[in-house]
mmCIF file of C-alpha atoms in Angstrom:
data_model
loop_
_atom_site.group_PDB
_atom_site.id
_atom_site.type_symbol
_atom_site.label_atom_id
_atom_site.label_comp_id
_atom_site.label_asym_id
_atom_site.label_seq_id
_atom_site.Cartn_x
_atom_site.Cartn_y
_atom_site.Cartn_z
ATOM 1 C CA UNK A 15 127.606 96.507 87.104
ATOM 2 C CA UNK A 16 130.730 98.204 86.299
ATOM 3 C CA UNK A 17 132.942 99.859 88.874
ATOM 4 C CA UNK A 18 135.595 102.514 88.392
ATOM 5 C CA UNK A 19 139.335 102.035 89.560
ATOM 6 C CA UNK A 20 141.186 104.257 91.612
ATOM 7 C CA UNK A 21 143.350 105.378 88.567
ATOM 8 C CA UNK A 22 140.190 106.263 86.535
ATOM 9 C CA UNK A 23 138.671 108.260 89.276
ATOM 10 C CA UNK A 24 141.975 110.226 89.959
ATOM 11 C CA UNK A 25 142.205 110.989 86.094
ATOM 12 C CA UNK A 26 138.707 112.079 86.079
ATOM 13 C CA UNK A 27 139.354 114.334 89.184
ATOM 14 C CA UNK A 28 142.518 115.820 87.706
ATOM 15 C CA UNK A 29 140.800 116.304 84.266
ATOM 16 C CA UNK A 30 137.839 117.979 86.024
ATOM 17 C CA UNK A 31 140.032 120.244 88.102
ATOM 18 C CA UNK A 32 142.130 121.423 85.063
ATOM 19 C CA UNK A 33 139.222 121.993 82.624
ATOM 20 C CA UNK A 34 137.328 123.934 85.257
ATOM 21 C CA UNK A 35 140.185 126.148 86.245
ATOM 22 C CA UNK A 36 140.988 126.935 82.616
ATOM 23 C CA UNK A 37 137.356 127.599 81.981
ATOM 24 C CA UNK A 38 137.129 129.895 85.035
ATOM 25 C CA UNK A 39 140.267 131.969 83.847
ATOM 26 C CA UNK A 40 138.609 132.510 80.330
ATOM 27 C CA UNK A 41 135.407 133.464 82.377
ATOM 28 C CA UNK A 42 137.254 135.872 84.620
ATOM 29 C CA UNK A 43 138.953 137.516 81.599
ATOM 30 C CA UNK A 44 135.458 137.973 80.204
ATOM 31 C CA UNK A 45 134.237 139.497 83.368
ATOM 32 C CA UNK A 46 137.210 141.654 84.404
ATOM 33 C CA UNK A 47 138.336 142.862 81.050
ATOM 34 C CA UNK A 48 136.033 142.222 78.144
ATOM 35 C CA UNK A 49 132.752 143.022 79.608
ATOM 36 C CA UNK A 50 133.714 146.486 81.177
ATOM 37 C CA UNK A 51 135.161 147.521 77.672
ATOM 38 C CA UNK A 52 132.143 146.331 75.760
ATOM 39 C CA UNK A 53 129.886 148.163 78.112
ATOM 40 C CA UNK A 54 131.898 151.294 77.648
ATOM 41 C CA UNK A 55 132.153 151.124 74.031
ATOM 42 C CA UNK A 56 128.794 149.398 72.770
ATOM 43 C CA UNK A 57 125.131 149.682 74.103
ATOM 44 C CA UNK A 58 124.247 146.802 76.170
ATOM 45 C CA UNK A 59 122.115 144.162 74.496
ATOM 46 C CA UNK A 60 122.161 141.874 77.268
ATOM 47 C CA UNK A 61 124.242 141.334 80.410
ATOM 48 C CA UNK A 62 124.739 137.775 79.607
ATOM 49 C CA UNK A 63 126.517 138.090 76.270
ATOM 50 C CA UNK A 64 129.763 139.317 75.287
ATOM 51 C CA UNK A 65 131.106 139.966 71.954
ATOM 52 C CA UNK A 66 134.279 138.070 72.478
ATOM 53 C CA UNK A 67 133.642 135.131 74.661
ATOM 54 C CA UNK A 68 136.746 132.913 74.975
ATOM 55 C CA UNK A 69 135.062 130.200 77.259
ATOM 56 C CA UNK A 70 133.277 128.992 74.205
ATOM 57 C CA UNK A 71 136.635 128.256 72.671
ATOM 58 C CA UNK A 72 137.753 126.336 75.873
ATOM 59 C CA UNK A 73 134.523 124.383 75.632
ATOM 60 C CA UNK A 74 135.085 123.498 71.980
ATOM 61 C CA UNK A 75 138.707 122.614 72.365
ATOM 62 C CA UNK A 76 138.070 120.645 75.704
ATOM 63 C CA UNK A 77 135.276 118.652 74.100
ATOM 64 C CA UNK A 78 137.346 117.826 71.153
ATOM 65 C CA UNK A 79 140.388 116.624 73.086
ATOM 66 C CA UNK A 80 138.490 114.962 76.084
ATOM 67 C CA UNK A 81 135.236 114.081 74.867
ATOM 68 C CA UNK A 82 132.724 113.402 77.492
ATOM 69 C CA UNK A 83 135.531 113.605 80.362
ATOM 70 C CA UNK A 84 135.297 117.366 79.659
ATOM 71 C CA UNK A 85 131.804 117.749 80.843
ATOM 72 C CA UNK A 86 132.151 117.701 84.500
ATOM 73 C CA UNK A 87 134.845 120.489 84.346
ATOM 74 C CA UNK A 88 132.774 122.434 82.103
ATOM 75 C CA UNK A 89 129.675 122.114 84.156
ATOM 76 C CA UNK A 90 131.652 122.957 87.230
ATOM 77 C CA UNK A 91 133.138 126.100 85.603
ATOM 78 C CA UNK A 92 129.783 127.074 84.468
ATOM 79 C CA UNK A 93 128.308 126.884 87.864
ATOM 80 C CA UNK A 94 131.237 128.849 89.580
ATOM 81 C CA UNK A 95 131.139 131.406 86.608
ATOM 82 C CA UNK A 96 127.221 131.917 86.535
ATOM 83 C CA UNK A 97 127.018 132.174 90.408
ATOM 84 C CA UNK A 98 130.257 134.340 91.290
ATOM 85 C CA UNK A 99 130.694 136.455 88.007
ATOM 86 C CA UNK A 100 127.212 136.770 86.574
ATOM 87 C CA UNK A 101 125.109 136.660 89.720
ATOM 88 C CA UNK A 102 122.732 133.824 88.927
ATOM 89 C CA UNK A 103 121.595 132.897 92.473
ATOM 90 C CA UNK A 104 118.277 131.246 91.767
ATOM 91 C CA UNK A 105 119.168 127.517 92.151
ATOM 92 C CA UNK A 106 117.097 126.059 89.463
ATOM 93 C CA UNK A 107 118.014 128.719 86.800
ATOM 94 C CA UNK A 108 121.742 128.374 87.894
ATOM 95 C CA UNK A 109 121.538 124.597 87.546
ATOM 96 C CA UNK A 110 119.919 124.464 84.248
ATOM 97 C CA UNK A 111 121.957 127.194 82.826
ATOM 98 C CA UNK A 112 125.177 125.644 83.898
ATOM 99 C CA UNK A 113 124.159 121.968 82.932
ATOM 100 C CA UNK A 114 122.911 123.177 79.418
ATOM 101 C CA UNK A 115 126.201 125.226 78.667
ATOM 102 C CA UNK A 116 128.329 122.607 80.063
ATOM 103 C CA UNK A 117 126.894 119.781 78.157
ATOM 104 C CA UNK A 118 125.619 121.233 74.885
ATOM 105 C CA UNK A 119 129.015 121.215 72.964
ATOM 106 C CA UNK A 120 129.583 117.605 73.733
ATOM 107 C CA UNK A 121 125.867 116.796 72.527
ATOM 108 C CA UNK A 122 126.648 118.713 69.326
ATOM 109 C CA UNK A 123 129.969 116.736 68.796
ATOM 110 C CA UNK A 124 128.142 113.398 69.353
ATOM 111 C CA UNK A 125 125.336 114.395 66.948
ATOM 112 C CA UNK A 126 128.026 115.424 64.331
ATOM 113 C CA UNK A 127 129.691 112.113 64.767
ATOM 114 C CA UNK A 128 126.327 110.335 64.231
ATOM 115 C CA UNK A 129 126.442 112.112 61.009
ATOM 116 C CA UNK A 130 129.866 110.973 60.209
ATOM 117 C CA UNK A 131 131.577 114.290 60.828
ATOM 118 C CA UNK A 132 134.244 113.872 63.502
ATOM 119 C CA UNK A 133 135.438 116.878 65.442
ATOM 120 C CA UNK A 134 136.963 114.903 68.323
ATOM 121 C CA UNK A 135 140.570 114.597 68.553
ATOM 122 C CA UNK A 136 140.850 112.144 71.461
ATOM 123 C CA UNK A 137 144.124 110.345 70.515
ATOM 124 C CA UNK A 138 147.339 112.020 69.612
ATOM 125 C CA UNK A 139 147.893 109.354 67.125
ATOM 126 C CA UNK A 140 144.758 110.376 65.149
ATOM 127 C CA UNK A 141 144.737 113.007 62.369
ATOM 128 C CA UNK A 142 143.386 116.187 64.129
ATOM 129 C CA UNK A 143 140.025 117.514 62.832
ATOM 130 C CA UNK A 144 140.242 120.087 60.064
ATOM 131 C CA UNK A 145 139.742 123.742 61.025
ATOM 132 C CA UNK A 146 136.312 124.060 59.293
ATOM 133 C CA UNK A 147 135.178 120.868 61.060
ATOM 134 C CA UNK A 148 136.080 122.493 64.531
ATOM 135 C CA UNK A 149 134.311 125.613 63.413
ATOM 136 C CA UNK A 150 131.137 123.956 62.303
ATOM 137 C CA UNK A 151 130.906 122.168 65.645
ATOM 138 C CA UNK A 152 131.702 125.317 67.416
ATOM 139 C CA UNK A 153 129.136 127.343 65.474
ATOM 140 C CA UNK A 154 126.445 124.696 65.894
ATOM 141 C CA UNK A 155 127.165 124.330 69.716
ATOM 142 C CA UNK A 156 126.974 128.021 70.053
ATOM 143 C CA UNK A 157 123.632 128.218 68.350
ATOM 144 C CA UNK A 158 122.232 125.561 70.437
ATOM 145 C CA UNK A 159 123.694 127.194 73.625
ATOM 146 C CA UNK A 160 122.357 130.731 72.859
ATOM 147 C CA UNK A 161 119.008 129.371 72.118
ATOM 148 C CA UNK A 162 118.829 127.525 75.449
ATOM 149 C CA UNK A 163 120.461 130.443 77.494
ATOM 150 C CA UNK A 164 118.136 132.914 75.921
ATOM 151 C CA UNK A 165 115.005 130.684 76.811
ATOM 152 C CA UNK A 166 116.250 130.311 80.537
ATOM 153 C CA UNK A 167 117.653 133.720 81.204
ATOM 154 C CA UNK A 168 115.770 136.275 79.013
ATOM 155 C CA UNK A 169 112.068 136.714 79.599
ATOM 156 C CA UNK A 170 109.371 139.035 78.039
ATOM 157 C CA UNK A 171 111.336 139.896 74.669
ATOM 158 C CA UNK A 172 109.919 140.831 71.408
ATOM 159 C CA UNK A 173 111.139 138.709 68.328
ATOM 160 C CA UNK A 174 113.661 141.277 67.159
ATOM 161 C CA UNK A 175 115.170 141.583 70.568
ATOM 162 C CA UNK A 176 115.490 137.792 70.846
ATOM 163 C CA UNK A 177 117.282 137.807 67.419
ATOM 164 C CA UNK A 178 119.746 140.415 68.481
ATOM 165 C CA UNK A 179 120.493 138.463 71.615
ATOM 166 C CA UNK A 180 121.031 135.346 69.724
ATOM 167 C CA UNK A 181 123.353 137.225 67.381
ATOM 168 C CA UNK A 182 125.264 138.606 70.297
ATOM 169 C CA UNK A 183 125.705 135.344 71.987
ATOM 170 C CA UNK A 184 126.780 133.694 68.639
ATOM 171 C CA UNK A 185 129.199 136.488 67.733
ATOM 172 C CA UNK A 186 130.743 136.314 71.176
ATOM 173 C CA UNK A 187 131.138 132.505 70.939
ATOM 174 C CA UNK A 188 132.504 132.530 67.258
ATOM 175 C CA UNK A 189 135.251 135.189 67.972
ATOM 176 C CA UNK A 190 136.063 133.452 71.339
ATOM 177 C CA UNK A 191 136.595 130.278 69.435
ATOM 178 C CA UNK A 192 138.775 131.902 66.874
ATOM 179 C CA UNK A 193 140.753 133.559 69.615
ATOM 180 C CA UNK A 194 141.415 130.481 71.598
ATOM 181 C CA UNK A 195 142.341 128.399 68.554
ATOM 182 C CA UNK A 196 144.750 131.004 67.497
ATOM 183 C CA UNK A 197 146.105 131.291 70.993
ATOM 184 C CA UNK A 198 146.494 127.515 71.207
ATOM 185 C CA UNK A 199 148.174 127.224 67.890
ATOM 186 C CA UNK A 200 150.707 129.795 68.805
ATOM 187 C CA UNK A 201 151.325 128.762 72.493
ATOM 188 C CA UNK A 202 151.378 125.196 71.780
ATOM 189 C CA UNK A 203 154.883 125.311 69.903
ATOM 190 C CA UNK A 204 156.222 127.362 72.826
ATOM 191 C CA UNK A 205 154.912 125.045 75.465
ATOM 192 C CA UNK A 206 156.462 121.980 73.504
ATOM 193 C CA UNK A 207 159.833 123.569 73.435
ATOM 194 C CA UNK A 208 159.439 124.396 77.250
ATOM 195 C CA UNK A 209 158.751 120.913 78.040
ATOM 196 C CA UNK A 210 161.619 119.430 76.252
#
């Protein structure tokens, strides 16, 4: 039986807190800014899909950088976001939606790794994954997440409506991923200069 050291527990707690706070900030931006603009300009397809969803970008980058260590923070962020911002109050639905959305990206990354496609960037000494590899992982994670969430949250829908909801989820996830990747690219040099 393996026991965790105090340092490992502290490291996981800090990582979980940081990931969940960043995830919640991205969720809050969607809830406070993107969703109201989208509802004003575009007809509502579903209240759970956003055509620009930065939390998916946070999911993909956190998973790439932290691997399985990102999962507790993502699940915690999903629980808080789904409960406070999206109004999921049924405990079973809240738990299933949060667990699936918080874990699916890591599962996809591990699946790709089994196929010899490495989207992880767990050590700074490694070569980072190519852009197209991260996009592939993000698109596959988005498709899996969209399918799971549609199955959990949307009921009594026609096949055509399900297709439009899946497309809305995936569009938001992919644009959110691109937005977060661009932000990370341009913020990162600034942060490194500030840290010097």
